């Protein structure tokens, strides 16, 4: 009885959408990206976003939507089956990704299953960093990142390499060594060429330099590389990465895309430093913080001819007051707002979260706390979908298949 009622409802919905699309505007809406000026968390009209409505299935991706396709008229989009984040992101021509915890990948079958099912892009959370890949001078260890890359390839996923040059996660032999400036430049070049060369043609994009800039575009002076080599370490790093894999996309990964920051990137590019894009980390620690300037930031990069990637998004809830339902709804809205800002720009090509399940969030070890303190991601520790996951799906669907 329930199944027949659901099928009947689907038929009515499909008929209603078809009639409304035929009587509506005949102009075609490009399914690739929504150019709406409105931040849309996947809602329409006077609907309200609540954990009850999301968890009850009100916003599950089962119902058909119709969009105009030039020359063919209305067609159903997507098929009448539950949709993954990955399949919906494909409709919008973007990659949707997660950082990967190697211990979880090796030991938790459900983690691996959902990772391969829901995402089209992976970022190695820790094992591609300097200390992990070169624990001793000229002695490299690729066992863990090799496993992640192999998993990605077996699931038809893209890999973002993270990260080649950072002021942290450096081995003691490097930090404590008595190196000349020229020796450190040679060490940096050799490290980058070895790591990037090892994955040539397999890693499509690299975070070459991580957290190197201040918001005004000046270079941070607390970086090991800045202190020991000077400002030239930026160009040295990008040139070495480009020589090792000319086809890889090369990114600066940082916190912002302010006018001063973008001006600094423009200067490097004018000097033929091969920077292809900027990764925006977006660890958002305040639920009242609305990413209202994000679209302008991405647009600033777009005007410069740079790709923009959302690279490390997570939204912890512990610093806010209110009920748990209030916090999860606020979290869901932030995830949806960030996705909407990305979808407004053709240069925003990858939307990556710093993990997907609260079970393995980096924040627990970093802050020395335990669950349920932070809950920053879109799945619970037992892999139940949170409101944020449903909000992301509906934002992707609304952009790819707008209601006519």
Protein backbone atom coordinates (compact mmCIF):
# COMPACT_ATOMS: atom_id res chain seq x y z
CA UNK A 1 0.00 0.00 0.00
CA UNK A 2 2.80 2.43 0.91
CA UNK A 3 4.72 1.62 -2.27
CA UNK A 4 1.68 2.20 -4.47
CA UNK A 5 0.97 5.49 -2.75
CA UNK A 6 4.56 6.61 -3.23
CA UNK A 7 4.51 5.66 -6.91
CA UNK A 8 1.25 7.53 -7.38
CA UNK A 9 2.76 10.59 -5.70
CA UNK A 10 5.77 10.39 -8.00
CA UNK A 11 3.50 10.25 -11.05
CA UNK A 12 1.61 13.31 -9.88
CA UNK A 13 4.82 15.18 -9.18
CA UNK A 14 6.20 14.32 -12.60
CA UNK A 15 2.99 15.40 -14.32
CA UNK A 16 2.94 18.65 -12.35
CA UNK A 17 6.51 19.47 -13.19
CA UNK A 18 5.94 18.65 -16.85
CA UNK A 19 2.89 20.92 -17.07
CA UNK A 20 4.59 23.76 -15.23
CA UNK A 21 7.64 23.50 -17.46
CA UNK A 22 5.52 23.69 -20.60
CA UNK A 23 3.60 26.72 -19.38
CA UNK A 24 6.66 28.48 -17.96
CA UNK A 25 9.55 30.33 -19.47
CA UNK A 26 10.84 28.67 -22.63
CA UNK A 27 14.39 29.91 -22.15
CA UNK A 28 17.00 27.30 -21.40
CA UNK A 29 18.68 27.18 -18.01
CA UNK A 30 22.24 25.95 -18.28
CA UNK A 31 22.50 22.86 -16.05
CA UNK A 32 26.23 23.33 -15.61
CA UNK A 33 26.11 26.11 -13.02
CA UNK A 34 23.40 28.19 -11.41
CA UNK A 35 23.97 31.91 -11.85
CA UNK A 36 21.42 32.81 -9.21
CA UNK A 37 22.29 35.78 -7.01
CA UNK A 38 20.41 34.18 -4.15
CA UNK A 39 22.11 31.94 -1.64
CA UNK A 40 19.95 28.84 -1.86
CA UNK A 41 20.23 26.01 0.63
CA UNK A 42 17.99 23.84 -1.52
CA UNK A 43 14.70 25.37 -0.38
CA UNK A 44 11.96 27.16 -2.25
CA UNK A 45 8.99 29.31 -1.35
CA UNK A 46 8.28 29.46 2.36
CA UNK A 47 9.76 26.09 3.22
CA UNK A 48 11.88 26.01 6.37
CA UNK A 49 14.97 23.93 6.92
CA UNK A 50 14.74 21.78 10.05
CA UNK A 51 16.36 18.57 11.15
CA UNK A 52 12.92 16.99 11.31
CA UNK A 53 12.09 17.80 7.70
CA UNK A 54 15.50 16.69 6.50
CA UNK A 55 15.62 13.45 8.41
CA UNK A 56 12.00 12.59 7.57
CA UNK A 57 12.83 12.38 3.90
CA UNK A 58 11.18 15.65 2.88
CA UNK A 59 14.39 16.68 1.18
CA UNK A 60 15.66 13.30 0.07
CA UNK A 61 16.65 13.26 -3.58
CA UNK A 62 13.98 10.96 -4.97
CA UNK A 63 11.58 13.25 -6.82
CA UNK A 64 12.07 14.15 -10.48
CA UNK A 65 12.83 17.67 -11.58
CA UNK A 66 12.68 18.93 -15.15
CA UNK A 67 14.88 21.39 -16.95
CA UNK A 68 14.94 22.68 -20.50
CA UNK A 69 17.40 21.14 -22.89
CA UNK A 70 17.85 23.09 -26.12
CA UNK A 71 16.08 21.40 -29.00
CA UNK A 72 14.66 18.52 -26.97
CA UNK A 73 12.16 20.14 -24.63
CA UNK A 74 11.76 19.14 -20.98
CA UNK A 75 13.35 15.97 -19.67
CA UNK A 76 13.58 14.34 -16.27
CA UNK A 77 16.67 15.20 -14.24
CA UNK A 78 17.91 13.16 -12.47
CA UNK A 79 16.53 9.59 -12.77
CA UNK A 80 14.03 8.43 -10.18
CA UNK A 81 16.60 6.82 -7.90
CA UNK A 82 18.33 8.04 -4.75
CA UNK A 83 21.21 10.29 -5.73
CA UNK A 84 24.70 10.43 -4.30
CA UNK A 85 26.62 13.64 -3.75
CA UNK A 86 28.92 12.48 -6.51
CA UNK A 87 26.21 11.98 -9.10
CA UNK A 88 24.61 15.34 -8.31
CA UNK A 89 27.95 17.18 -8.45
CA UNK A 90 28.55 15.62 -11.85
CA UNK A 91 25.37 17.32 -13.10
CA UNK A 92 26.95 20.64 -12.07
CA UNK A 93 30.29 19.73 -13.65
CA UNK A 94 32.25 20.02 -10.42
CA UNK A 95 34.18 17.53 -8.33
CA UNK A 96 33.02 16.89 -4.78
CA UNK A 97 35.68 15.61 -2.46
CA UNK A 98 36.76 14.55 0.99
CA UNK A 99 40.04 14.39 2.83
CA UNK A 100 41.06 10.78 3.51
CA UNK A 101 42.16 9.32 6.83
CA UNK A 102 44.53 6.48 5.89
CA UNK A 103 43.91 4.51 9.10
CA UNK A 104 40.17 4.59 8.52
CA UNK A 105 40.58 3.64 4.87
CA UNK A 106 42.61 0.58 5.83
CA UNK A 107 40.51 -0.59 8.77
CA UNK A 108 36.90 0.59 8.32
CA UNK A 109 35.02 -1.04 5.43
CA UNK A 110 31.98 1.20 5.79
CA UNK A 111 34.18 4.28 5.66
CA UNK A 112 35.76 3.07 2.41
CA UNK A 113 32.40 2.10 0.91
CA UNK A 114 30.79 5.51 1.52
CA UNK A 115 33.95 7.33 0.44
CA UNK A 116 33.94 5.58 -2.93
CA UNK A 117 30.21 5.97 -3.38
CA UNK A 118 29.71 9.62 -2.47
CA UNK A 119 32.83 11.44 -3.67
CA UNK A 120 34.63 12.05 -6.96
CA UNK A 121 37.77 13.67 -5.52
CA UNK A 122 40.10 12.71 -2.67
CA UNK A 123 42.73 14.65 -0.74
CA UNK A 124 45.30 12.82 1.37
CA UNK A 125 44.83 14.27 4.85
CA UNK A 126 48.38 13.77 6.11
CA UNK A 127 50.57 11.18 4.40
CA UNK A 128 51.74 13.30 1.44
CA UNK A 129 53.23 15.97 3.69
CA UNK A 130 57.00 16.45 3.90
CA UNK A 131 57.69 14.58 7.13
CA UNK A 132 55.62 11.59 6.02
CA UNK A 133 57.06 11.24 2.52
CA UNK A 134 60.73 12.01 3.32
CA UNK A 135 61.32 10.94 6.94
CA UNK A 136 65.09 10.92 6.35
CA UNK A 137 67.17 12.80 3.80
CA UNK A 138 66.74 11.21 0.37
CA UNK A 139 64.74 8.32 1.87
CA UNK A 140 61.14 8.36 0.66
CA UNK A 141 58.09 6.47 1.90
CA UNK A 142 55.07 6.36 -0.42
CA UNK A 143 53.26 3.32 1.00
CA UNK A 144 50.35 5.22 2.55
CA UNK A 145 49.73 7.75 -0.24
CA UNK A 146 50.13 4.95 -2.80
CA UNK A 147 47.25 3.15 -1.11
CA UNK A 148 45.06 6.26 -1.27
CA UNK A 149 45.88 6.90 -4.92
CA UNK A 150 45.18 3.26 -5.77
CA UNK A 151 41.82 3.45 -4.00
CA UNK A 152 40.93 6.61 -5.90
CA UNK A 153 41.87 5.10 -9.24
CA UNK A 154 39.87 1.96 -8.56
CA UNK A 155 36.80 4.12 -7.88
CA UNK A 156 37.31 6.51 -10.81
CA UNK A 157 38.14 9.44 -8.52
CA UNK A 158 40.50 12.37 -8.93
CA UNK A 159 43.31 13.10 -6.46
CA UNK A 160 44.39 16.48 -5.07
CA UNK A 161 47.93 16.27 -3.67
CA UNK A 162 48.35 17.95 -0.27
CA UNK A 163 50.77 19.50 0.48
CA UNK A 164 54.29 20.03 -0.85
CA UNK A 165 55.49 23.14 1.05
CA UNK A 166 54.18 24.10 4.49
CA UNK A 167 55.73 25.57 7.59
CA UNK A 168 54.59 22.56 9.64
CA UNK A 169 54.75 18.75 9.38
CA UNK A 170 58.49 18.99 8.67
CA UNK A 171 60.97 16.26 9.69
CA UNK A 172 63.44 16.90 12.48
CA UNK A 173 66.43 16.23 10.22
CA UNK A 174 65.34 19.21 8.11
CA UNK A 175 64.47 21.62 10.91
CA UNK A 176 67.55 20.89 13.00
CA UNK A 177 70.04 20.68 10.16
CA UNK A 178 72.72 23.33 9.63
CA UNK A 179 71.92 24.03 5.99
CA UNK A 180 73.05 26.86 3.80
CA UNK A 181 70.39 28.68 1.81
CA UNK A 182 71.57 27.01 -1.40
CA UNK A 183 71.42 23.57 0.22
CA UNK A 184 67.85 24.16 1.39
CA UNK A 185 66.79 25.27 -2.09
CA UNK A 186 68.27 22.06 -3.49
CA UNK A 187 66.54 19.96 -0.79
CA UNK A 188 63.20 21.65 -1.52
CA UNK A 189 63.54 21.19 -5.27
CA UNK A 190 64.55 17.56 -4.94
CA UNK A 191 61.70 16.80 -2.55
CA UNK A 192 59.06 18.37 -4.77
CA UNK A 193 60.35 16.81 -7.98
CA UNK A 194 60.55 13.38 -6.35
CA UNK A 195 57.04 13.47 -4.85
CA UNK A 196 55.29 15.06 -7.83
CA UNK A 197 57.27 12.89 -10.23
CA UNK A 198 56.24 9.76 -8.35
CA UNK A 199 52.57 10.60 -9.03
CA UNK A 200 52.99 12.17 -12.45
CA UNK A 201 49.80 11.74 -14.46
CA UNK A 202 47.93 10.33 -11.45
CA UNK A 203 47.49 13.39 -9.21
CA UNK A 204 45.61 16.02 -11.19
CA UNK A 205 46.25 18.98 -8.84
CA UNK A 206 48.70 19.89 -6.08
CA UNK A 207 48.53 22.25 -3.14
CA UNK A 208 52.09 23.38 -3.77
CA UNK A 209 52.34 26.05 -1.07
CA UNK A 210 50.15 25.94 2.01
CA UNK A 211 49.32 28.85 4.38
CA UNK A 212 52.13 31.08 3.14
CA UNK A 213 50.34 34.43 2.96
CA UNK A 214 48.81 37.04 5.22
CA UNK A 215 45.44 38.47 4.24
CA UNK A 216 47.05 41.61 2.78
CA UNK A 217 49.13 39.52 0.38
CA UNK A 218 52.41 39.75 2.28
CA UNK A 219 54.26 36.54 3.07
CA UNK A 220 54.11 35.09 6.57
CA UNK A 221 57.43 35.48 8.35
CA UNK A 222 56.91 32.58 10.76
CA UNK A 223 57.40 29.98 8.03
CA UNK A 224 60.54 27.83 8.14
CA UNK A 225 60.98 28.30 4.40
CA UNK A 226 60.55 32.06 4.53
CA UNK A 227 63.07 32.36 7.33
CA UNK A 228 65.68 30.11 5.74
CA UNK A 229 65.28 30.79 2.00
CA UNK A 230 63.31 34.02 1.76
CA UNK A 231 60.44 35.03 -0.56
CA UNK A 232 61.94 33.13 -3.50
CA UNK A 233 60.83 29.82 -2.01
CA UNK A 234 57.39 30.36 -3.55
CA UNK A 235 58.68 30.52 -7.12
CA UNK A 236 61.21 27.74 -6.47
CA UNK A 237 58.42 25.44 -5.31
CA UNK A 238 56.05 26.12 -8.21
CA UNK A 239 58.77 25.83 -10.83
CA UNK A 240 59.92 22.49 -9.42
CA UNK A 241 56.38 21.11 -9.34
CA UNK A 242 55.72 22.24 -12.91
CA UNK A 243 58.93 20.67 -14.17
CA UNK A 244 58.03 17.37 -12.48
CA UNK A 245 54.51 17.26 -13.99
CA UNK A 246 53.71 19.97 -16.56
CA UNK A 247 50.09 18.79 -16.82
CA UNK A 248 49.23 19.02 -13.11
CA UNK A 249 47.27 22.01 -11.83
CA UNK A 250 49.23 23.93 -9.20
CA UNK A 251 47.54 25.74 -6.32
CA UNK A 252 48.28 28.11 -3.48
CA UNK A 253 46.20 26.82 -0.57
CA UNK A 254 45.25 29.44 2.00
CA UNK A 255 42.52 31.08 4.05
CA UNK A 256 41.34 33.93 1.83
CA UNK A 257 41.16 35.62 -1.55
CA UNK A 258 41.25 39.27 -0.49
CA UNK A 259 42.20 41.99 -3.00
CA UNK A 260 45.71 42.17 -1.52
CA UNK A 261 46.15 38.41 -1.66
CA UNK A 262 44.95 38.19 -5.27
CA UNK A 263 47.24 41.10 -6.20
CA UNK A 264 50.19 39.16 -4.78
CA UNK A 265 49.26 36.08 -6.84
CA UNK A 266 48.96 38.33 -9.90
CA UNK A 267 52.51 39.55 -9.32
CA UNK A 268 53.89 36.02 -9.13
CA UNK A 269 52.03 35.03 -12.31
CA UNK A 270 53.35 38.11 -14.10
CA UNK A 271 56.82 36.75 -13.34
CA UNK A 272 55.88 33.43 -14.98
CA UNK A 273 55.41 31.52 -11.74
CA UNK A 274 53.03 28.71 -12.84
CA UNK A 275 50.13 29.22 -10.40
CA UNK A 276 46.87 27.79 -11.76
CA UNK A 277 44.54 28.36 -8.85
CA UNK A 278 43.83 29.11 -5.22
CA UNK A 279 42.49 26.69 -2.65
CA UNK A 280 40.19 28.21 -0.04
CA UNK A 281 40.37 26.21 3.19
CA UNK A 282 37.20 27.39 4.98
CA UNK A 283 37.47 25.85 8.43
CA UNK A 284 34.44 27.72 9.78
CA UNK A 285 34.41 27.71 13.58
CA UNK A 286 31.44 30.03 14.16
CA UNK A 287 27.91 29.03 13.17
CA UNK A 288 26.96 32.70 13.07
CA UNK A 289 29.69 33.34 10.51
CA UNK A 290 28.02 33.59 7.13
CA UNK A 291 30.23 33.19 4.06
CA UNK A 292 28.60 36.19 2.40
CA UNK A 293 31.86 37.41 0.85
CA UNK A 294 32.81 34.03 -0.55
CA UNK A 295 31.18 34.57 -3.94
CA UNK A 296 33.03 37.87 -4.33
CA UNK A 297 36.30 36.15 -3.37
CA UNK A 298 35.78 33.42 -5.98
CA UNK A 299 34.80 36.04 -8.53
CA UNK A 300 38.01 37.93 -7.80
CA UNK A 301 39.98 34.79 -8.64
CA UNK A 302 37.85 34.23 -11.71
CA UNK A 303 38.69 37.70 -13.00
CA UNK A 304 42.37 36.88 -12.56
CA UNK A 305 41.99 33.70 -14.63
CA UNK A 306 42.53 31.44 -11.61
CA UNK A 307 40.70 28.31 -10.63
CA UNK A 308 39.11 28.29 -7.20
CA UNK A 309 38.79 25.12 -5.11
CA UNK A 310 37.06 24.74 -1.77
CA UNK A 311 39.70 22.56 -0.15
CA UNK A 312 39.19 21.97 3.59
CA UNK A 313 35.63 22.85 4.55
CA UNK A 314 34.30 21.80 7.92
CA UNK A 315 31.86 23.50 10.31
CA UNK A 316 32.29 22.68 14.04
CA UNK A 317 29.32 23.42 16.28
CA UNK A 318 30.80 23.66 19.78
CA UNK A 319 31.29 27.43 19.84
CA UNK A 320 27.60 28.20 19.38
CA UNK A 321 24.67 28.19 21.77
CA UNK A 322 21.20 26.78 21.19
CA UNK A 323 19.69 23.34 20.92
CA UNK A 324 21.39 20.56 19.00
CA UNK A 325 18.72 20.90 16.31
CA UNK A 326 19.45 24.62 16.00
CA UNK A 327 23.16 23.94 15.65
CA UNK A 328 22.73 21.24 13.01
CA UNK A 329 20.38 23.42 10.98
CA UNK A 330 22.82 26.35 11.16
CA UNK A 331 25.62 24.01 10.12
CA UNK A 332 23.56 22.74 7.18
CA UNK A 333 22.87 26.26 5.99
CA UNK A 334 26.57 27.15 6.02
CA UNK A 335 27.45 24.07 3.97
CA UNK A 336 24.70 24.97 1.50
CA UNK A 337 25.76 28.62 1.30
CA UNK A 338 29.36 27.66 0.53
CA UNK A 339 28.21 25.24 -2.16
CA UNK A 340 25.92 27.87 -3.66
CA UNK A 341 28.76 30.40 -3.81
CA UNK A 342 30.93 27.85 -5.59
CA UNK A 343 28.21 27.00 -8.11
CA UNK A 344 27.81 30.64 -9.07
CA UNK A 345 31.25 30.66 -10.72
CA UNK A 346 32.62 28.52 -13.52
CA UNK A 347 36.15 28.67 -12.08
CA UNK A 348 35.06 26.89 -8.88
CA UNK A 349 35.78 23.33 -9.95
CA UNK A 350 36.23 21.32 -6.75
CA UNK A 351 34.31 21.34 -3.46
CA UNK A 352 36.25 19.35 -0.84
CA UNK A 353 35.45 18.83 2.83
CA UNK A 354 38.09 17.98 5.40
CA UNK A 355 36.61 14.55 5.96
CA UNK A 356 33.02 13.37 5.76
CA UNK A 357 32.23 11.58 9.02
CA UNK A 358 32.48 12.99 12.53
CA UNK A 359 34.02 9.64 13.53
CA UNK A 360 37.40 10.64 12.09
CA UNK A 361 37.47 14.43 12.20
CA UNK A 362 40.97 15.87 12.56
CA UNK A 363 39.66 18.27 15.20
CA UNK A 364 39.45 15.63 17.92
CA UNK A 365 43.18 14.98 17.94
CA UNK A 366 44.07 18.59 17.15
CA UNK A 367 41.98 20.06 19.98
CA UNK A 368 42.31 17.11 22.35
CA UNK A 369 38.53 16.67 22.63
CA UNK A 370 36.15 13.80 22.02
CA UNK A 371 32.85 13.33 20.21
CA UNK A 372 30.25 14.89 20.34
CA UNK A 373 32.06 18.15 21.04
CA UNK A 374 32.65 19.39 17.49
CA UNK A 375 30.63 17.32 14.97
CA UNK A 376 31.98 19.35 12.02
CA UNK A 377 31.15 17.04 9.10
CA UNK A 378 28.14 15.77 7.14
CA UNK A 379 27.84 12.18 8.45
CA UNK A 380 27.53 11.02 12.04
CA UNK A 381 30.09 8.58 13.52
CA UNK A 382 27.73 5.70 12.64
CA UNK A 383 27.43 7.02 9.07
CA UNK A 384 23.94 8.48 9.27
CA UNK A 385 23.36 11.46 6.99
CA UNK A 386 23.15 14.77 8.83
CA UNK A 387 21.09 17.79 7.72
CA UNK A 388 24.23 19.26 6.12
CA UNK A 389 24.45 16.32 3.72
CA UNK A 390 20.83 16.74 2.63
CA UNK A 391 21.31 20.49 2.23
CA UNK A 392 24.31 19.92 -0.04
CA UNK A 393 22.32 17.49 -2.19
CA UNK A 394 19.44 19.90 -2.58
CA UNK A 395 21.73 22.81 -3.41
CA UNK A 396 23.43 20.74 -6.11
CA UNK A 397 20.10 19.57 -7.47
CA UNK A 398 18.61 23.06 -7.48
CA UNK A 399 21.56 24.37 -9.47
CA UNK A 400 21.67 21.57 -12.04
CA UNK A 401 17.93 21.12 -12.51
CA UNK A 402 16.16 24.39 -11.64
CA UNK A 403 12.39 24.33 -11.34
CA UNK A 404 10.67 25.85 -14.35
